[in-house]
Tab-separated table of C-alpha atoms and ligand atoms in Angstrom:
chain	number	residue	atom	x	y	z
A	1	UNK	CA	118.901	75.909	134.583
A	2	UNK	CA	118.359	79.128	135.268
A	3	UNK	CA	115.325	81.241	132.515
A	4	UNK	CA	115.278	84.818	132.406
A	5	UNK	CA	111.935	85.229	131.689
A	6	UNK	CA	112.410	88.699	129.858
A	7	UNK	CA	113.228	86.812	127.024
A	8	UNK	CA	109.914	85.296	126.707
A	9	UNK	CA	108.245	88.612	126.967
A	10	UNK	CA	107.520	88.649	130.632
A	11	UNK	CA	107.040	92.419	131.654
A	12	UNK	CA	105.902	94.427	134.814
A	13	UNK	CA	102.481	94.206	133.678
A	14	UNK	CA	102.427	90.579	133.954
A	15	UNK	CA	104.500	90.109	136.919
A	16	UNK	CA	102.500	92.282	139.042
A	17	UNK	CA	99.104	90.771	137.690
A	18	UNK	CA	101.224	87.267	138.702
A	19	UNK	CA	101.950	88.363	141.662
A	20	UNK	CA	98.322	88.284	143.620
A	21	UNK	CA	98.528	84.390	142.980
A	22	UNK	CA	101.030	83.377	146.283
A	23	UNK	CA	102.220	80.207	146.081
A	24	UNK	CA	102.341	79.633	142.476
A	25	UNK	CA	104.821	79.914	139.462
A	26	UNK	CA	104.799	81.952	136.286
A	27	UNK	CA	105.377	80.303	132.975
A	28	UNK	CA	104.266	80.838	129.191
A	29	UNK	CA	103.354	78.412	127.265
A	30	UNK	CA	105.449	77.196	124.593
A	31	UNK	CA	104.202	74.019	123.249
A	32	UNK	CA	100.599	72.555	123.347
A	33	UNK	CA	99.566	69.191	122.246
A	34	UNK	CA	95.830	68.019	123.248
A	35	UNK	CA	95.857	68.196	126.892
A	36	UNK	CA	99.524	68.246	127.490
A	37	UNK	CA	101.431	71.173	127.719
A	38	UNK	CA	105.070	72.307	127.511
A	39	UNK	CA	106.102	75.627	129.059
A	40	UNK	CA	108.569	77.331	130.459
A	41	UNK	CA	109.320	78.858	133.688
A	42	UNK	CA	112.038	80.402	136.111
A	43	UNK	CA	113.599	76.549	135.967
A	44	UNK	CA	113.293	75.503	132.684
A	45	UNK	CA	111.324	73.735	130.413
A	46	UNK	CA	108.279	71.577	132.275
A	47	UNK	CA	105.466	69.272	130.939
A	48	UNK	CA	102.201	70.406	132.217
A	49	UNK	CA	97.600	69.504	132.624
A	50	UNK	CA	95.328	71.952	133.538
A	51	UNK	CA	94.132	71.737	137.186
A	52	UNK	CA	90.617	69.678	137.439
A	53	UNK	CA	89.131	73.323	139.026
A	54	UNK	CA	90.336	74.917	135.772
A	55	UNK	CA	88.978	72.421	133.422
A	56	UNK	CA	85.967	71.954	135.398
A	57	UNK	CA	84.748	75.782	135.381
A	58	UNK	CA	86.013	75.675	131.367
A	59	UNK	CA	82.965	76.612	129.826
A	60	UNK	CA	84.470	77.164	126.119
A	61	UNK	CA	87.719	76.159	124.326
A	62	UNK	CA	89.470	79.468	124.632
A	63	UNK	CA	89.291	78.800	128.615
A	64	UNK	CA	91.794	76.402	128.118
A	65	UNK	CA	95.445	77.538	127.995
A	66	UNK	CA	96.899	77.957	124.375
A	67	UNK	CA	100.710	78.353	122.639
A	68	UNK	CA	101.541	82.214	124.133
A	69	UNK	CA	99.453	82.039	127.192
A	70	UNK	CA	101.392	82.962	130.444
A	71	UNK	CA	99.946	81.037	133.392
A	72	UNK	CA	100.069	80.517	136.997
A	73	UNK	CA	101.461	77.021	137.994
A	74	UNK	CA	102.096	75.237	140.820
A	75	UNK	CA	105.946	74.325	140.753
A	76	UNK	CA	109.087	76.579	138.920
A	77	UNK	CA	110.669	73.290	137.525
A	78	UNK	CA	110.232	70.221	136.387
A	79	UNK	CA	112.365	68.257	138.869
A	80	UNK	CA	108.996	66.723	140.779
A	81	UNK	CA	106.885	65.941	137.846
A	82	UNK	CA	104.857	67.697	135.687
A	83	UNK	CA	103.241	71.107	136.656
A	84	UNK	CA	99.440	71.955	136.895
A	85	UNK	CA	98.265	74.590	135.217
A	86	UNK	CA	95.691	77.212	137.637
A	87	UNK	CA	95.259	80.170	136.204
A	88	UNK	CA	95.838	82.338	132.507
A	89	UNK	CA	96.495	85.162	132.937
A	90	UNK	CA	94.634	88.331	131.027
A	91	UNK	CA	95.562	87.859	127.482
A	92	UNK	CA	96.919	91.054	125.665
A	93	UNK	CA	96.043	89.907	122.389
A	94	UNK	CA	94.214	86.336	121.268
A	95	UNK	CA	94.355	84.731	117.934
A	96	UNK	CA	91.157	82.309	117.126
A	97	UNK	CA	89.614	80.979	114.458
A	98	UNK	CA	86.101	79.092	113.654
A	99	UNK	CA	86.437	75.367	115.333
A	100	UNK	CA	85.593	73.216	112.492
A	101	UNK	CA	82.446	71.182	112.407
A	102	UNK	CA	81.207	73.626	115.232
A	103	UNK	CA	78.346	76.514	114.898
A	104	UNK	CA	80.010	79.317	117.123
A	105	UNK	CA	82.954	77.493	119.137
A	106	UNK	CA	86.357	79.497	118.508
A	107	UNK	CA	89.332	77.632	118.373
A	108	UNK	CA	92.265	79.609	120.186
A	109	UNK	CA	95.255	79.647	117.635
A	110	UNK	CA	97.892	81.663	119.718
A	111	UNK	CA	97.797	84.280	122.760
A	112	UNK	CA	99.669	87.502	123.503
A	113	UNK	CA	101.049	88.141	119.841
A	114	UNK	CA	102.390	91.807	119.619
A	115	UNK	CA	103.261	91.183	115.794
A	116	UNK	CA	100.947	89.783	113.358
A	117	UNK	CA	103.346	89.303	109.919
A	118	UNK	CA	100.318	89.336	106.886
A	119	UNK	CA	102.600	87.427	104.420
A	120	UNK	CA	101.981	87.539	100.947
A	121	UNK	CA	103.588	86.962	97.538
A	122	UNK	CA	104.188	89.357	94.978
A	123	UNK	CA	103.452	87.029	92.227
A	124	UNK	CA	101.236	84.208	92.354
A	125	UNK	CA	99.444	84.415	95.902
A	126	UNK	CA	98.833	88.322	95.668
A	127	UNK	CA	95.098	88.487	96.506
A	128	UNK	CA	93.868	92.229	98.108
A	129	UNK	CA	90.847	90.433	99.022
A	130	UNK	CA	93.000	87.995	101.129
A	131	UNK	CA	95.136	90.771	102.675
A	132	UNK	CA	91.732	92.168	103.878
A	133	UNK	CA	90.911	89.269	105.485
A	134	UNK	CA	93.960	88.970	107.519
A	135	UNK	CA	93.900	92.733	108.465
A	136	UNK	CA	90.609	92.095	110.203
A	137	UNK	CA	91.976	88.561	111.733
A	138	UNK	CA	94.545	90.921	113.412
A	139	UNK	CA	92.608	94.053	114.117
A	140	UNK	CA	90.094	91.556	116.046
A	141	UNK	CA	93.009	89.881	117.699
A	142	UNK	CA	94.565	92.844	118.953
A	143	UNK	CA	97.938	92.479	116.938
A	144	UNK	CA	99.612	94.557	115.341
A	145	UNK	CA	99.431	93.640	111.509
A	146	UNK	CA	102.714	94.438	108.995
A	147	UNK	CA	102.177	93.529	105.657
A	148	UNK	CA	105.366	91.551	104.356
A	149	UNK	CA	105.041	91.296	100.928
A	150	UNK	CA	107.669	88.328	99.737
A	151	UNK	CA	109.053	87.065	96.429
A	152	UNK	CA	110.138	90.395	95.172
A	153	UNK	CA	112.374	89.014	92.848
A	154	UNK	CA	109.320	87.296	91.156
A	155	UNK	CA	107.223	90.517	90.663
A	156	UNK	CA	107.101	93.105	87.804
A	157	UNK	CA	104.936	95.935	88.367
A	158	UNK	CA	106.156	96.444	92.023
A	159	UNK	CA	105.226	100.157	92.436
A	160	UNK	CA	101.762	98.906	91.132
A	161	UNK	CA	101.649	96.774	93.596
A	162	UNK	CA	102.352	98.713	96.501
A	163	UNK	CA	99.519	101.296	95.096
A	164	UNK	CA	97.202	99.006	95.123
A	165	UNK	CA	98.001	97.294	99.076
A	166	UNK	CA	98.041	100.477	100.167
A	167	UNK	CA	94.877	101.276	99.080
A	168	UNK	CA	93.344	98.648	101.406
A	169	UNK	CA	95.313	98.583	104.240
A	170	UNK	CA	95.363	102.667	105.925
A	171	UNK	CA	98.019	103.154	108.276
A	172	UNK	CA	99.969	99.312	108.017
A	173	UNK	CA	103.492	99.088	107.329
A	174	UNK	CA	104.381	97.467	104.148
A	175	UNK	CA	107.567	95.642	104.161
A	176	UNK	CA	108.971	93.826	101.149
A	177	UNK	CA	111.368	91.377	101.053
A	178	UNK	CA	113.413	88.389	98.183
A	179	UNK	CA	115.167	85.326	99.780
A	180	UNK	CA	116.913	85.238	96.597
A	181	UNK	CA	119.014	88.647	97.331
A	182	UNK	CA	118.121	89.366	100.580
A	183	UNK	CA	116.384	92.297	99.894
A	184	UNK	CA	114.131	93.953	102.636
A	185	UNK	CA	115.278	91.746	105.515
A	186	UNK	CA	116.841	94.643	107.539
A	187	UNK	CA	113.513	95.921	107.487
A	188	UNK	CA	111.918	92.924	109.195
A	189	UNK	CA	114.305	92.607	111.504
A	190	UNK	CA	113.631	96.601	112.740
A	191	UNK	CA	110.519	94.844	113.925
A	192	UNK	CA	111.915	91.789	116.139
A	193	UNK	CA	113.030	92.577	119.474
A	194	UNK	CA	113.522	91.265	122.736
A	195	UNK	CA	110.770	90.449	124.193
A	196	UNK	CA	108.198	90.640	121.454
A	197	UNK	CA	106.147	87.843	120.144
A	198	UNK	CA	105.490	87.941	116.421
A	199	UNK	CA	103.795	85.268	114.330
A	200	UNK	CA	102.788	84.546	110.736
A	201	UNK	CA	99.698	84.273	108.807
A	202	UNK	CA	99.685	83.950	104.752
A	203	UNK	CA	98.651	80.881	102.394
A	204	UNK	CA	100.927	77.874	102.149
A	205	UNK	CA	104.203	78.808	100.252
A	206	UNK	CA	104.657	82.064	100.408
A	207	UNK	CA	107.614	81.953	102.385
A	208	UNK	CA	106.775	82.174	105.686
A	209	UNK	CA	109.436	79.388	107.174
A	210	UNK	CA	111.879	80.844	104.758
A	211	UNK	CA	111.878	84.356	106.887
A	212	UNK	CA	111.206	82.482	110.384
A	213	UNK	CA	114.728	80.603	109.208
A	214	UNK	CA	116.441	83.553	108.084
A	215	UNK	CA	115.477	85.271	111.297
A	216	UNK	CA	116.397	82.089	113.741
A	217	UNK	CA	120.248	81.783	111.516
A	218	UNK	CA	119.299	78.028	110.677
A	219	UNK	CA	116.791	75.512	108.652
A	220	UNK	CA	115.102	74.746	111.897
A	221	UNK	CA	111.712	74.552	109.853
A	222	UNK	CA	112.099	72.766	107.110
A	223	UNK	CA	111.169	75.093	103.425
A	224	UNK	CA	109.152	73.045	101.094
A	225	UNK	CA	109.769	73.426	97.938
A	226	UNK	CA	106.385	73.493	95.705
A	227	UNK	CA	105.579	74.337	92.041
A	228	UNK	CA	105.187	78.497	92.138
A	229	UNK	CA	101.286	78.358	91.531
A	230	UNK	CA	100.816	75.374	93.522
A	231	UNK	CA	99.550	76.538	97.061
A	232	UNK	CA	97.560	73.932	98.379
A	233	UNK	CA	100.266	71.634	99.826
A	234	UNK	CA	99.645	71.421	103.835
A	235	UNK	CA	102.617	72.018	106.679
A	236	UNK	CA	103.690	68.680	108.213
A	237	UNK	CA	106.377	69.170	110.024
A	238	UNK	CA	106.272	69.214	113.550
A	239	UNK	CA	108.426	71.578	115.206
A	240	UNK	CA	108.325	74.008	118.555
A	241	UNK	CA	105.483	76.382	118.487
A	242	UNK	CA	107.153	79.063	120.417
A	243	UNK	CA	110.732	79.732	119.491
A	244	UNK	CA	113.250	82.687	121.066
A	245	UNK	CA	115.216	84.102	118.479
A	246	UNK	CA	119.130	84.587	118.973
A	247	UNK	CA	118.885	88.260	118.749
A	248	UNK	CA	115.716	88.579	121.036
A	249	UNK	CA	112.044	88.352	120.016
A	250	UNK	CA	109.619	85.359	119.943
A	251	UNK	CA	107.873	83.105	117.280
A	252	UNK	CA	104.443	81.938	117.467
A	253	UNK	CA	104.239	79.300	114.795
A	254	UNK	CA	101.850	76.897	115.438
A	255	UNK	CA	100.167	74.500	113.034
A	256	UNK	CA	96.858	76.327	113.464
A	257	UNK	CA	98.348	79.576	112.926
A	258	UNK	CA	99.341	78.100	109.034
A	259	UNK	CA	95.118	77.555	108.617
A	260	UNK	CA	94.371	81.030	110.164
A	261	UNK	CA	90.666	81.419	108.584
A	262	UNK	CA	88.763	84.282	109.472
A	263	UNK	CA	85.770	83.149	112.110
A	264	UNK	CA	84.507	87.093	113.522
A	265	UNK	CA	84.635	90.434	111.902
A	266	UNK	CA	85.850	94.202	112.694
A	267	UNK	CA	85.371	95.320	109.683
A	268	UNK	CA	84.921	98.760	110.209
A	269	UNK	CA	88.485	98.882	110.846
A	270	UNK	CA	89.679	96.865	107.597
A	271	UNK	CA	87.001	98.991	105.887
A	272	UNK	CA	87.387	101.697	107.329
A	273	UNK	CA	87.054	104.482	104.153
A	274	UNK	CA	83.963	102.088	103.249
A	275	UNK	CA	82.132	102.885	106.427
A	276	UNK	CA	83.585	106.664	106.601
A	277	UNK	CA	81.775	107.265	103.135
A	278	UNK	CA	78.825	105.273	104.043
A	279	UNK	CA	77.885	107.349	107.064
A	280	UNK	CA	77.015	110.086	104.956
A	281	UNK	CA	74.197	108.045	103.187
A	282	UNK	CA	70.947	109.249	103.789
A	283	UNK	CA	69.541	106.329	105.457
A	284	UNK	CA	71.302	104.414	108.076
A	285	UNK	CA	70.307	101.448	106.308
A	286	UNK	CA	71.625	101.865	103.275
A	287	UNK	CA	72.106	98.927	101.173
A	288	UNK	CA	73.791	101.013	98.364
A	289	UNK	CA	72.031	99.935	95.706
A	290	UNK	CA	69.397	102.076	94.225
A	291	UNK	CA	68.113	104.661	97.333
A	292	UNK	CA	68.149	108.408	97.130
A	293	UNK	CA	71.272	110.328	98.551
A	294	UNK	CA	73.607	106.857	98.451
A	295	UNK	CA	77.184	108.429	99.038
A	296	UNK	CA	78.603	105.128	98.735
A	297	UNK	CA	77.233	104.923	95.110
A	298	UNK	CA	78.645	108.102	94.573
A	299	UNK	CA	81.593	107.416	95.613
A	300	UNK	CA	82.112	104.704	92.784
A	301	UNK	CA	80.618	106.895	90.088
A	302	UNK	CA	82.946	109.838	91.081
A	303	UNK	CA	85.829	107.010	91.249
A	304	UNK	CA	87.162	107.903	94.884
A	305	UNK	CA	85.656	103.920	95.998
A	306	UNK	CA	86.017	100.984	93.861
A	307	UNK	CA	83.404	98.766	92.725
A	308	UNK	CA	85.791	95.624	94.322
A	309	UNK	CA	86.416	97.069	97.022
A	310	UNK	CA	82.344	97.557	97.919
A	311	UNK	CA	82.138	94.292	96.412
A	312	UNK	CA	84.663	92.427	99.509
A	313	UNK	CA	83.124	94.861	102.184
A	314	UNK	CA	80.022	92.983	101.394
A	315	UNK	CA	80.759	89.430	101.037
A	316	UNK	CA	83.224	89.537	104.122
A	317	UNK	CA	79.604	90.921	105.606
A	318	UNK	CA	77.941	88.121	103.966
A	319	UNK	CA	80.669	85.627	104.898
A	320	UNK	CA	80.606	86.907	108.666
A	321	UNK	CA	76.920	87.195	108.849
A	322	UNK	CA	76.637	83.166	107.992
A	323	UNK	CA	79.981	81.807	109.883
A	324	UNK	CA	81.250	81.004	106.006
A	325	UNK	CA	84.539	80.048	105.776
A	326	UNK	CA	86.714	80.464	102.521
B	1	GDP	P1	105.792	78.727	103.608
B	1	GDP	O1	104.927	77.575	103.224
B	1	GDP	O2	105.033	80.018	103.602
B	1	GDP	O3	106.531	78.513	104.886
B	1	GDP	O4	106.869	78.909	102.418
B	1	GDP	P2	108.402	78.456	102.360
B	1	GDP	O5	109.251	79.347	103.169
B	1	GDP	O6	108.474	76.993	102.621
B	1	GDP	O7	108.744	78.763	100.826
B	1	GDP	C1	108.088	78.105	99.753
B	1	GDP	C2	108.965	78.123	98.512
B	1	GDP	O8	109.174	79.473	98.063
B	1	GDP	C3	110.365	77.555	98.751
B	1	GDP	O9	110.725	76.821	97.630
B	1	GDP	C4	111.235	78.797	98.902
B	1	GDP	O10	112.566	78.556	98.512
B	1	GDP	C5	110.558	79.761	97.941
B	1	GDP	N1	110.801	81.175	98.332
B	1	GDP	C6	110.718	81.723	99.557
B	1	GDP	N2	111.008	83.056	99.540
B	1	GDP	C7	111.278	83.338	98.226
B	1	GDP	C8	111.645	84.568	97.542
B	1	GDP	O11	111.789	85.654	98.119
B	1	GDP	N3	111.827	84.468	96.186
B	1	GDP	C9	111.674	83.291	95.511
B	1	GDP	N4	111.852	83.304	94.168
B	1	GDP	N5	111.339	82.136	96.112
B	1	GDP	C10	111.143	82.153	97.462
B	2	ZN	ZN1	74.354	104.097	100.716
């Protein structure tokens, strides 16, 4: 069977970074489970290892191929066996997170996500501090973040809302969307097209799988249904991890990428209006607290920066600073 790769977000780009490696295949990963691989190339669907060179000269876990990757392998097809993985090729964007029990290891969630869907409900899950946190997840991965704010239906003081995302996320589309009466869906579809990988972060039941089904046509993940204020259940099904859409575009939805945690910080970029207003203290620094020509302190008395928001600046600094997770 014949893949057009396009589909799966090959570009020029890639093909001509592919092409110094003669002899080999390209394929993206689509499924990963320990040291077995699925992917897919120009003949289908293949089971696939890393070769012992890779493995060998892996020094940390993000050497190792993840759900996204596009590699260099050494057959198009499954028909002789399973492949062997050589090379990954440059990533354009990496997802990670803190591997647990580990000091500094990062545990590679997803690769080459354009898309990075910050999902949130309007009523019981809406957090600001948790929609800062996933800003900087995606400004460090090098995806795109779009804030998709679900459960519309469930929500009261919309407009107030809105005010208040927008007040901590500059410059980030805000989308929002109801399963109930399909409100807001046109709007996330404007964002899937061929081609273009998109995945989801946000806490347990928010309604991630709901949108990932709307946008496949069919209950391929299963919806849980949970009490509203209940958001501790866990994901269990097991499902594919990177899924083409009928209309074009690409899902990343692996079970790590449900327990995205933050694990390293660019926080100037999340904070960005923090860190404008703090370069005009008079010491570099500052801990705004109690020295002379502070304009961060100013800032709160004169109203322009909340005290919460200086408040999550610093324990995401805190949180960073330590390797904390929350
Ligand atoms: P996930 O854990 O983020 O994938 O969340 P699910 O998609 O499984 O949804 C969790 C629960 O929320 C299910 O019972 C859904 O039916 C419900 N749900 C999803 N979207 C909406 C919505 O827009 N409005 C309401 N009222 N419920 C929703
Ligand atoms: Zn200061």
């Amino acid at each position: 069977m014949k893949v057009d790769l396009k589909n799966y977000g090959l570009n020029e780009q890639i093909k001509i970074e592919s092409s110094i490696y003669s002899g080999l295949f390209i394929a993206r990963v689509t499924e990963q489970h320990r040291d077995l691989y699925k992917i897919v190339g120009e003949n289908g669907e293949m089971n696939a290892s890393v070769s012992g060179k890779l493995a060998y000269q892996a020094a940390r876990q993000a050497d190792f191929p993840s759900v996204g990757d596009w590699v260099m392998v050494d057959r198009s097809g499954s028909d002789f066996g399973n492949a062997i993985i050589h090379h990954i090729l440059n990533r354009k964007s990496l997802l990670t997170r803190q591997a647990a029990g580990t000091a500094n290891d990062q545990q590679v969630i997803a690769a080459n996500v354009d898309i990075l869907f910050i999902c949130m409900s309007l009523n019981a899950d809406f957090n600001l501090r948790r929609v800062e946190r996933y800003l900087t997840i995606a400004w460090d991965s090098m995806t795109t973040p779009v804030i998709v704010l679900t459960k519309s239906d469930l929500c009261e003081a919309l407009q107030c809302k809105l005010d208040e995302i927008s007040s901590v996320s500059p410059g980030v589309d805000v989308v929002v969307c109801s399963s109930k009466d399909e409100y807001g869906f046109e709007s996330i579809n404007t964002y899937v097209k061929e081609g273009r990988t998109i995945a989801f972060v946000g806490s347990s039941g928010v309604g991630k799988s709901t949108i990932i089904n709307r946008l496949l046509g069919q209950d391929v993940l299963k919806t849980r249904n949970i009490r509203e204020h209940d958001d501790r259940g866990r994901h269990t099904t097991t499902h594919r991890q990177l899924i083409l859409l009928p209309n074009g575009g690409i899902v990343i939805d692996t079970p790590g990428m449900r327990e995205l945690q933050i694990c390293s910080g660019n926080l100037s970029r999340t904070f960005e209006d923090v860190a404008e207003i703090a370069s005009g203290c008079k010491y570099n620094d500052c801990s705004h607290t109690t020295e002379p020509g502070c304009m961060v302190r100013m800032a709160i008395q004169d109203g322009t920066l909340s005290e919460a928001r200086l408040e999550s600046y610093r324990k995401l600094q805190r949180e960073m600073s330590y390797d904390v997770l929350s």
